[in-house]
Amino acid sequence: ASLSLYPSAVTTVLTELRTYLRHDDRHFVRAAVRAVAKVAEAHVVRAASSAQDGDGPPGRDHTHDGGRAAALTCLHGLVTLVAATEDAPVAGEAVVAARHVLQMTTFSLLAERAGAAAGRDPRGIQSTAVQRFLLLLVRALAPGVLDAPPGGAAPDGGRAAEPPRHLKLPSPAVASLVWLVGEWGPSVGTPAAVPLPDTDAAAVRDEILRLLAGRFCGLDVEVKVQAVHLASKLLLGA
C-alpha cells in the first residue's frame, strides 16, 4: 500500500494488477479493478491534504502534480480495460471504478483541493474517458443504434474511442455512466469540466435523456435515480 503512494511506482503497481486480470477467478479480477481506484484515491487524497496544509512552493507543487498524474494514469488503465474486455461484469466494475476516479480528479471539492485545473491533462485521458463512456451508455440504452448506419456519427463526432459493442453492463455501471452525463458539460450556467472538441454537449445530453425516458419503466432503481437527477439538471439549466 505504501509503495502505491509514490507516483513513480504507479506504473509498477498497475502492471502487477494487470497480471491479476488474467486470473480465472472473476471475483478476484473485480477486486483487482477496485484496487486500481483505491490507488488513485490514495494519490488524490494525499495531494489534496498537501494542498490544504500549504506544503511546497506555490505554483510548483510536484506533490499535487504527481498525485494528479498518478490518478490519471489509473484512469487510463481503467478506460483501456473497458475498451478491451469482453467480460461484462469486469467492464462494469471498471466503469464504476473509473467514475470514482473521475469524481475525485474532476467533479468534486476534493479535486479542487488537489489542484485539478482544466489544463493539467496533457494526454487527454479525461476526454478519452468521457468519449468512450458516452458511447458505452448509448449502446447500453439503445443496442445497435450506433452500429446500424455505416457512416453514422458517434456522439463525440468520431470513431477512434469506441468501446466493445455487445457488452450488457450491470446496472451500477449504467447508473455511473448516467451520473457522468449529468456532471459532464455545461450545467446550470457552468462551463464544461471536460470539454470535448466539436461536440454539442447539450444535444448529446438531450438525446441520452430521450433514450432514458423511452426505457424508464424497464430501468433498475439506481439507474432511474440518476436519470431523474439528469433530468433535474437539464431543467434547471434550461
mmCIF file of C-alpha atoms in Angstrom:
data_model
loop_
_atom_site.group_PDB
_atom_site.id
_atom_site.type_symbol
_atom_site.label_atom_id
_atom_site.label_comp_id
_atom_site.label_asym_id
_atom_site.label_seq_id
_atom_site.Cartn_x
_atom_site.Cartn_y
_atom_site.Cartn_z
ATOM 1 C CA ALA A 1 0.000 0.000 0.000
ATOM 2 C CA SER A 2 2.814 2.440 0.864
ATOM 3 C CA LEU A 3 4.532 1.699 -2.463
ATOM 4 C CA SER A 4 1.431 2.806 -4.371
ATOM 5 C CA LEU A 5 1.724 6.301 -2.830
ATOM 6 C CA TYR A 6 4.839 7.062 -4.890
ATOM 7 C CA PRO A 7 3.894 8.451 -8.350
ATOM 8 C CA SER A 8 6.978 6.824 -9.879
ATOM 9 C CA ALA A 9 5.759 3.423 -8.648
ATOM 10 C CA VAL A 10 2.231 3.672 -10.052
ATOM 11 C CA THR A 11 3.176 2.034 -13.355
ATOM 12 C CA THR A 12 4.782 -0.872 -11.499
ATOM 13 C CA VAL A 13 1.731 -1.313 -9.279
ATOM 14 C CA LEU A 14 -0.661 -1.165 -12.258
ATOM 15 C CA THR A 15 1.471 -3.675 -14.173
ATOM 16 C CA GLU A 16 1.215 -6.053 -11.239
ATOM 17 C CA LEU A 17 -2.545 -5.549 -11.030
ATOM 18 C CA ARG A 18 -2.812 -6.100 -14.794
ATOM 19 C CA THR A 19 -1.435 -9.606 -14.374
ATOM 20 C CA TYR A 20 -4.301 -10.334 -11.983
ATOM 21 C CA LEU A 21 -6.844 -9.519 -14.707
ATOM 22 C CA ARG A 22 -5.999 -12.809 -16.426
ATOM 23 C CA HIS A 23 -6.952 -14.806 -13.340
ATOM 24 C CA ASP A 24 -9.735 -17.374 -13.714
ATOM 25 C CA ASP A 25 -11.477 -16.177 -10.552
ATOM 26 C CA ARG A 26 -13.611 -13.275 -11.812
ATOM 27 C CA HIS A 27 -14.363 -12.079 -8.284
ATOM 28 C CA PHE A 28 -10.619 -11.727 -7.742
ATOM 29 C CA VAL A 29 -10.333 -9.826 -11.039
ATOM 30 C CA ARG A 30 -13.048 -7.389 -9.995
ATOM 31 C CA ALA A 31 -11.260 -6.864 -6.679
ATOM 32 C CA ALA A 32 -8.091 -6.007 -8.630
ATOM 33 C CA VAL A 33 -10.075 -3.420 -10.621
ATOM 34 C CA ARG A 34 -11.338 -1.854 -7.405
ATOM 35 C CA ALA A 35 -7.746 -1.746 -6.152
ATOM 36 C CA VAL A 36 -6.795 0.487 -9.098
ATOM 37 C CA ALA A 37 -9.392 3.033 -7.958
ATOM 38 C CA LYS A 38 -8.018 2.787 -4.411
ATOM 39 C CA VAL A 39 -4.523 3.599 -5.695
ATOM 40 C CA ALA A 40 -5.893 6.669 -7.481
ATOM 41 C CA GLU A 41 -7.840 7.696 -4.390
ATOM 42 C CA ALA A 42 -4.734 7.485 -2.223
ATOM 43 C CA HIS A 43 -2.874 9.853 -4.547
ATOM 44 C CA VAL A 44 -5.715 12.380 -4.846
ATOM 45 C CA VAL A 45 -6.309 12.449 -1.081
ATOM 46 C CA ARG A 46 -2.591 12.868 -0.449
ATOM 47 C CA ALA A 47 -2.387 15.735 -2.961
ATOM 48 C CA ALA A 48 -5.486 17.413 -1.506
ATOM 49 C CA SER A 49 -4.102 17.095 2.026
ATOM 50 C CA SER A 50 -0.777 18.544 0.919
ATOM 51 C CA ALA A 51 -2.535 21.457 -0.812
ATOM 52 C CA GLN A 52 -4.682 22.176 2.230
ATOM 53 C CA ASP A 53 -1.648 22.169 4.510
ATOM 54 C CA GLY A 54 0.187 24.515 2.146
ATOM 55 C CA ASP A 55 3.152 22.206 1.615
ATOM 56 C CA GLY A 56 5.555 23.069 -1.160
ATOM 57 C CA PRO A 57 6.198 26.315 -3.078
ATOM 58 C CA PRO A 58 3.188 27.989 -4.733
ATOM 59 C CA GLY A 59 2.751 27.228 -8.420
ATOM 60 C CA ARG A 60 5.332 24.446 -8.432
ATOM 61 C CA ASP A 61 3.939 21.771 -6.158
ATOM 62 C CA HIS A 62 5.214 18.468 -7.505
ATOM 63 C CA THR A 63 3.189 16.553 -4.914
ATOM 64 C CA HIS A 64 -0.032 17.943 -6.374
ATOM 65 C CA ASP A 65 1.031 17.395 -9.997
ATOM 66 C CA GLY A 66 2.432 13.950 -9.272
ATOM 67 C CA GLY A 67 -0.697 12.871 -7.382
ATOM 68 C CA ARG A 68 -2.989 14.016 -10.173
ATOM 69 C CA ALA A 69 -0.805 12.417 -12.850
ATOM 70 C CA ALA A 70 -0.831 9.138 -10.931
ATOM 71 C CA ALA A 71 -4.637 9.214 -10.652
ATOM 72 C CA LEU A 72 -4.955 9.934 -14.382
ATOM 73 C CA THR A 73 -2.651 7.003 -15.123
ATOM 74 C CA CYS A 74 -5.031 4.795 -13.124
ATOM 75 C CA LEU A 75 -7.972 6.239 -15.069
ATOM 76 C CA HIS A 76 -6.216 5.470 -18.341
ATOM 77 C CA GLY A 77 -5.734 1.863 -17.267
ATOM 78 C CA LEU A 78 -9.414 1.506 -16.366
ATOM 79 C CA VAL A 79 -10.587 3.051 -19.639
ATOM 80 C CA THR A 80 -8.267 0.753 -21.584
ATOM 81 C CA LEU A 81 -9.674 -2.243 -19.723
ATOM 82 C CA VAL A 82 -13.254 -1.236 -20.539
ATOM 83 C CA ALA A 83 -12.327 -0.953 -24.214
ATOM 84 C CA ALA A 84 -10.567 -4.311 -24.290
ATOM 85 C CA THR A 85 -12.518 -6.738 -22.121
ATOM 86 C CA GLU A 86 -15.373 -8.932 -23.302
ATOM 87 C CA ASP A 87 -16.410 -9.705 -19.717
ATOM 88 C CA ALA A 88 -19.423 -7.518 -18.861
ATOM 89 C CA PRO A 89 -19.119 -7.744 -15.031
ATOM 90 C CA VAL A 90 -15.415 -6.834 -15.204
ATOM 91 C CA ALA A 91 -16.176 -3.969 -17.608
ATOM 92 C CA GLY A 92 -18.932 -2.821 -15.281
ATOM 93 C CA GLU A 93 -16.573 -2.855 -12.308
ATOM 94 C CA ALA A 94 -14.048 -0.848 -14.326
ATOM 95 C CA VAL A 95 -16.724 1.714 -15.277
ATOM 96 C CA VAL A 96 -17.723 2.173 -11.619
ATOM 97 C CA ALA A 97 -14.057 2.480 -10.622
ATOM 98 C CA ALA A 98 -13.393 4.983 -13.424
ATOM 99 C CA ARG A 99 -16.424 7.016 -12.342
ATOM 100 C CA HIS A 100 -14.914 7.120 -8.838
ATOM 101 C CA VAL A 101 -11.575 8.327 -10.215
ATOM 102 C CA LEU A 102 -13.259 10.965 -12.415
ATOM 103 C CA GLN A 103 -15.287 12.130 -9.446
ATOM 104 C CA MET A 104 -12.139 12.566 -7.376
ATOM 105 C CA THR A 105 -9.993 14.178 -10.080
ATOM 106 C CA THR A 106 -12.568 16.401 -11.776
ATOM 107 C CA PHE A 107 -16.073 16.675 -10.342
ATOM 108 C CA SER A 108 -15.636 17.287 -6.615
ATOM 109 C CA LEU A 109 -14.363 19.610 -3.899
ATOM 110 C CA LEU A 110 -11.562 17.105 -3.345
ATOM 111 C CA ALA A 111 -10.481 17.673 -6.951
ATOM 112 C CA GLU A 112 -10.362 21.432 -6.372
ATOM 113 C CA ARG A 113 -8.246 20.977 -3.246
ATOM 114 C CA ALA A 114 -5.894 18.707 -5.165
ATOM 115 C CA GLY A 115 -5.353 21.430 -7.755
ATOM 116 C CA ALA A 116 -7.300 19.786 -10.597
ATOM 117 C CA ALA A 117 -7.044 22.648 -13.067
ATOM 118 C CA ALA A 118 -8.601 22.181 -16.500
ATOM 119 C CA GLY A 119 -5.322 22.251 -18.402
ATOM 120 C CA ARG A 120 -3.497 19.584 -16.421
ATOM 121 C CA ASP A 121 -4.375 16.594 -18.556
ATOM 122 C CA PRO A 122 -1.882 16.859 -21.427
ATOM 123 C CA ARG A 123 -2.568 13.312 -22.647
ATOM 124 C CA GLY A 124 -6.310 13.941 -22.881
ATOM 125 C CA ILE A 125 -7.122 10.964 -20.650
ATOM 126 C CA GLN A 126 -10.269 12.521 -19.225
ATOM 127 C CA SER A 127 -11.614 13.486 -22.641
ATOM 128 C CA THR A 128 -10.998 9.961 -23.928
ATOM 129 C CA ALA A 129 -12.777 8.527 -20.889
ATOM 130 C CA VAL A 130 -15.811 10.750 -21.398
ATOM 131 C CA GLN A 131 -15.956 9.928 -25.125
ATOM 132 C CA ARG A 132 -15.822 6.195 -24.556
ATOM 133 C CA PHE A 133 -18.339 6.272 -21.741
ATOM 134 C CA LEU A 134 -20.814 8.352 -23.744
ATOM 135 C CA LEU A 135 -20.678 5.733 -26.489
ATOM 136 C CA LEU A 136 -20.942 2.931 -23.970
ATOM 137 C CA LEU A 137 -24.044 4.492 -22.419
ATOM 138 C CA VAL A 138 -25.766 4.967 -25.771
ATOM 139 C CA ARG A 139 -25.095 1.323 -26.607
ATOM 140 C CA ALA A 140 -26.393 0.250 -23.198
ATOM 141 C CA LEU A 141 -29.640 2.185 -23.688
ATOM 142 C CA ALA A 142 -30.129 1.535 -27.405
ATOM 143 C CA PRO A 143 -28.155 -1.530 -28.579
ATOM 144 C CA GLY A 144 -27.304 -1.381 -32.276
ATOM 145 C CA VAL A 145 -28.164 2.302 -32.771
ATOM 146 C CA LEU A 146 -24.577 3.395 -33.329
ATOM 147 C CA ASP A 147 -23.760 0.369 -35.464
ATOM 148 C CA ALA A 148 -26.771 0.485 -37.797
ATOM 149 C CA PRO A 149 -25.808 3.304 -40.202
ATOM 150 C CA PRO A 150 -22.355 2.566 -41.697
ATOM 151 C CA GLY A 151 -21.448 6.236 -41.895
ATOM 152 C CA GLY A 152 -23.287 7.329 -38.778
ATOM 153 C CA ALA A 153 -21.629 9.811 -36.488
ATOM 154 C CA ALA A 154 -20.912 8.925 -32.905
ATOM 155 C CA PRO A 155 -21.924 11.356 -30.137
ATOM 156 C CA ASP A 156 -18.330 12.573 -29.896
ATOM 157 C CA GLY A 157 -18.073 13.049 -33.652
ATOM 158 C CA GLY A 158 -15.528 10.269 -34.208
ATOM 159 C CA ARG A 159 -14.845 6.531 -34.189
ATOM 160 C CA ALA A 160 -11.451 6.382 -32.517
ATOM 161 C CA ALA A 161 -12.669 5.888 -28.958
ATOM 162 C CA GLU A 162 -15.319 3.221 -29.387
ATOM 163 C CA PRO A 163 -15.725 0.604 -26.636
ATOM 164 C CA PRO A 164 -16.773 -3.025 -27.158
ATOM 165 C CA ARG A 165 -20.128 -3.242 -28.960
ATOM 166 C CA HIS A 166 -22.030 -6.063 -27.293
ATOM 167 C CA LEU A 167 -21.456 -5.758 -23.541
ATOM 168 C CA LYS A 168 -24.541 -5.877 -21.324
ATOM 169 C CA LEU A 169 -23.365 -3.748 -18.443
ATOM 170 C CA PRO A 170 -24.627 -4.266 -14.870
ATOM 171 C CA SER A 171 -26.983 -1.603 -13.529
ATOM 172 C CA PRO A 172 -24.388 0.039 -11.215
ATOM 173 C CA ALA A 173 -22.210 0.679 -14.270
ATOM 174 C CA VAL A 174 -25.110 2.150 -16.283
ATOM 175 C CA ALA A 175 -26.024 4.344 -13.308
ATOM 176 C CA SER A 176 -22.407 5.534 -13.136
ATOM 177 C CA LEU A 177 -22.500 6.419 -16.834
ATOM 178 C CA VAL A 178 -25.725 8.403 -16.417
ATOM 179 C CA TRP A 179 -24.156 10.196 -13.440
ATOM 180 C CA LEU A 180 -21.200 11.116 -15.665
ATOM 181 C CA VAL A 181 -23.517 12.654 -18.271
ATOM 182 C CA GLY A 182 -25.110 14.747 -15.535
ATOM 183 C CA GLU A 183 -21.737 16.039 -14.341
ATOM 184 C CA TRP A 184 -20.039 16.467 -17.712
ATOM 185 C CA GLY A 185 -20.560 19.519 -19.868
ATOM 186 C CA PRO A 186 -22.288 22.824 -19.177
ATOM 187 C CA SER A 187 -24.712 22.573 -16.272
ATOM 188 C CA VAL A 188 -26.724 25.414 -14.726
ATOM 189 C CA GLY A 189 -24.545 28.041 -16.386
ATOM 190 C CA THR A 190 -21.180 26.446 -15.561
ATOM 191 C CA PRO A 191 -18.564 25.653 -18.235
ATOM 192 C CA ALA A 192 -17.688 22.129 -19.291
ATOM 193 C CA ALA A 193 -15.413 20.380 -16.768
ATOM 194 C CA VAL A 194 -14.055 18.103 -19.509
ATOM 195 C CA PRO A 195 -14.517 19.889 -22.851
ATOM 196 C CA LEU A 196 -14.735 17.738 -25.979
ATOM 197 C CA PRO A 197 -13.852 19.389 -29.304
ATOM 198 C CA ASP A 198 -16.610 19.561 -31.937
ATOM 199 C CA THR A 199 -19.206 18.245 -29.502
ATOM 200 C CA ASP A 200 -22.567 19.824 -28.688
ATOM 201 C CA ALA A 201 -22.827 18.805 -25.036
ATOM 202 C CA ALA A 202 -26.429 19.971 -24.702
ATOM 203 C CA ALA A 203 -27.541 17.968 -27.740
ATOM 204 C CA VAL A 204 -25.773 14.829 -26.509
ATOM 205 C CA ARG A 205 -27.340 15.079 -23.062
ATOM 206 C CA ASP A 206 -30.802 15.765 -24.535
ATOM 207 C CA GLU A 207 -30.524 12.647 -26.695
ATOM 208 C CA ILE A 208 -29.384 10.494 -23.782
ATOM 209 C CA LEU A 209 -32.260 11.822 -21.682
ATOM 210 C CA ARG A 210 -34.647 10.911 -24.515
ATOM 211 C CA LEU A 211 -33.275 7.357 -24.549
ATOM 212 C CA LEU A 212 -33.630 7.128 -20.766
ATOM 213 C CA ALA A 213 -37.237 8.404 -20.893
ATOM 214 C CA GLY A 214 -38.176 5.855 -23.534
ATOM 215 C CA ARG A 215 -36.888 2.980 -21.411
ATOM 216 C CA PHE A 216 -37.588 4.399 -17.958
ATOM 217 C CA CYS A 217 -40.112 1.772 -16.841
ATOM 218 C CA GLY A 218 -37.665 -1.041 -17.540
ATOM 219 C CA LEU A 219 -34.672 0.527 -15.795
ATOM 220 C CA ASP A 220 -33.400 -0.591 -12.408
ATOM 221 C CA VAL A 221 -33.953 1.763 -9.483
ATOM 222 C CA GLU A 222 -30.365 3.042 -9.273
ATOM 223 C CA VAL A 223 -30.426 3.957 -12.965
ATOM 224 C CA LYS A 224 -33.814 5.658 -12.561
ATOM 225 C CA VAL A 225 -32.433 7.775 -9.718
ATOM 226 C CA GLN A 226 -29.564 9.012 -11.877
ATOM 227 C CA ALA A 227 -31.940 9.605 -14.797
ATOM 228 C CA VAL A 228 -34.125 11.814 -12.581
ATOM 229 C CA HIS A 229 -31.028 13.695 -11.413
ATOM 230 C CA LEU A 230 -30.004 14.247 -15.037
ATOM 231 C CA ALA A 231 -33.480 15.475 -15.984
ATOM 232 C CA SER A 232 -33.468 17.860 -13.000
ATOM 233 C CA LYS A 233 -30.120 19.322 -14.010
ATOM 234 C CA LEU A 234 -31.269 19.875 -17.582
ATOM 235 C CA LEU A 235 -34.480 21.541 -16.402
ATOM 236 C CA LEU A 236 -32.571 23.825 -14.028
ATOM 237 C CA GLY A 237 -30.154 24.763 -16.771
ATOM 238 C CA ALA A 238 -32.863 25.429 -19.384
#
